[in-house]
Amino acid sequence: MNYTKYLNCIECQEAGLYCVKHRIEVERNLRKREIRKTLQIKDQQSDQYKHAIKGLLESYDIWKCTP
Ligand SMILES: [Zn+2]
């Protein structure tokens, strides 16, 4: 992922991490990566798969609650 545009963003600098616009963008990318990773697990009965789904659902809750 290319972080240069965030480093150069004044609003991100002021926010200390990501500004609202860029945070949404970053979270969307992370989510996509997590989903892709989960879908690559072949055995859907495996603990690994269940763990990945659980993590995904939990992160949705966190993302939803973050102001
Ligand atoms: Zn920004």
mmCIF file of C-alpha atoms and ligand atoms in Angstrom:
data_model
loop_
_atom_site.group_PDB
_atom_site.id
_atom_site.type_symbol
_atom_site.label_atom_id
_atom_site.label_comp_id
_atom_site.label_asym_id
_atom_site.label_seq_id
_atom_site.Cartn_x
_atom_site.Cartn_y
_atom_site.Cartn_z
ATOM 1 C CA MET A 1 0.000 0.000 0.000
ATOM 2 C CA ASN A 2 1.200 3.473 -0.824
ATOM 3 C CA TYR A 3 1.180 5.729 2.201
ATOM 4 C CA THR A 4 2.832 8.725 0.575
ATOM 5 C CA LYS A 5 -0.405 10.564 -0.091
ATOM 6 C CA TYR A 6 -1.389 10.214 3.557
ATOM 7 C CA LEU A 7 1.981 11.505 4.680
ATOM 8 C CA ASN A 8 1.533 14.483 2.409
ATOM 9 C CA CYS A 9 -2.038 15.162 3.501
ATOM 10 C CA ILE A 10 -2.265 18.152 5.839
ATOM 11 C CA GLU A 11 -5.487 16.880 7.399
ATOM 12 C CA CYS A 12 -3.899 13.513 8.155
ATOM 13 C CA GLN A 13 -0.975 15.272 9.788
ATOM 14 C CA GLU A 14 -3.333 17.318 11.917
ATOM 15 C CA ALA A 15 -5.352 14.260 12.870
ATOM 16 C CA GLY A 16 -2.145 12.488 13.888
ATOM 17 C CA LEU A 17 -3.105 9.399 11.910
ATOM 18 C CA TYR A 18 -5.666 9.552 9.133
ATOM 19 C CA CYS A 19 -8.215 12.217 8.382
ATOM 20 C CA VAL A 20 -11.823 11.035 8.043
ATOM 21 C CA LYS A 21 -11.713 10.733 4.271
ATOM 22 C CA HIS A 22 -8.484 8.762 4.231
ATOM 23 C CA ARG A 23 -9.410 6.606 7.202
ATOM 24 C CA ILE A 24 -12.425 5.282 5.300
ATOM 25 C CA GLU A 25 -10.174 4.552 2.349
ATOM 26 C CA VAL A 26 -7.567 2.767 4.464
ATOM 27 C CA GLU A 27 -10.197 0.703 6.276
ATOM 28 C CA ARG A 28 -11.786 -0.305 3.006
ATOM 29 C CA ASN A 29 -8.434 -1.578 1.767
ATOM 30 C CA LEU A 30 -7.756 -3.494 4.957
ATOM 31 C CA ARG A 31 -11.196 -5.060 4.813
ATOM 32 C CA LYS A 32 -10.681 -6.117 1.201
ATOM 33 C CA ARG A 33 -7.380 -7.723 2.131
ATOM 34 C CA GLU A 34 -8.915 -9.586 5.065
ATOM 35 C CA ILE A 35 -11.804 -10.869 2.972
ATOM 36 C CA ARG A 36 -9.450 -12.005 0.222
ATOM 37 C CA LYS A 37 -7.304 -13.813 2.768
ATOM 38 C CA THR A 38 -10.356 -15.529 4.259
ATOM 39 C CA LEU A 39 -11.654 -16.636 0.874
ATOM 40 C CA GLN A 40 -8.340 -18.318 0.119
ATOM 41 C CA ILE A 41 -8.846 -20.822 2.901
ATOM 42 C CA LYS A 42 -9.963 -23.998 1.174
ATOM 43 C CA ASP A 43 -11.234 -25.978 4.143
ATOM 44 C CA GLN A 44 -14.286 -24.161 5.441
ATOM 45 C CA GLN A 45 -14.629 -26.592 8.322
ATOM 46 C CA SER A 46 -11.176 -25.801 9.615
ATOM 47 C CA ASP A 47 -10.506 -23.821 12.769
ATOM 48 C CA GLN A 48 -8.412 -21.466 10.689
ATOM 49 C CA TYR A 49 -11.431 -20.564 8.573
ATOM 50 C CA LYS A 50 -13.741 -20.156 11.547
ATOM 51 C CA HIS A 51 -11.150 -18.010 13.249
ATOM 52 C CA ALA A 52 -10.801 -15.821 10.157
ATOM 53 C CA ILE A 53 -14.571 -15.340 9.850
ATOM 54 C CA LYS A 54 -14.833 -14.498 13.520
ATOM 55 C CA GLY A 55 -12.044 -11.941 13.191
ATOM 56 C CA LEU A 56 -13.743 -10.435 10.175
ATOM 57 C CA LEU A 57 -17.071 -10.081 11.962
ATOM 58 C CA GLU A 58 -15.407 -8.572 15.002
ATOM 59 C CA SER A 59 -13.550 -6.071 12.895
ATOM 60 C CA TYR A 60 -16.819 -5.043 11.243
ATOM 61 C CA ASP A 61 -18.144 -4.178 14.676
ATOM 62 C CA ILE A 62 -15.069 -2.134 15.449
ATOM 63 C CA TRP A 63 -15.171 -0.341 12.106
ATOM 64 C CA LYS A 64 -18.852 0.369 12.547
ATOM 65 C CA CYS A 65 -18.356 1.848 16.009
ATOM 66 C CA THR A 66 -15.341 4.002 15.198
ATOM 67 C CA PRO A 67 -16.553 7.583 14.905
HETATM 68 ZN ZN ZN B 1 -5.848 12.746 4.742
#
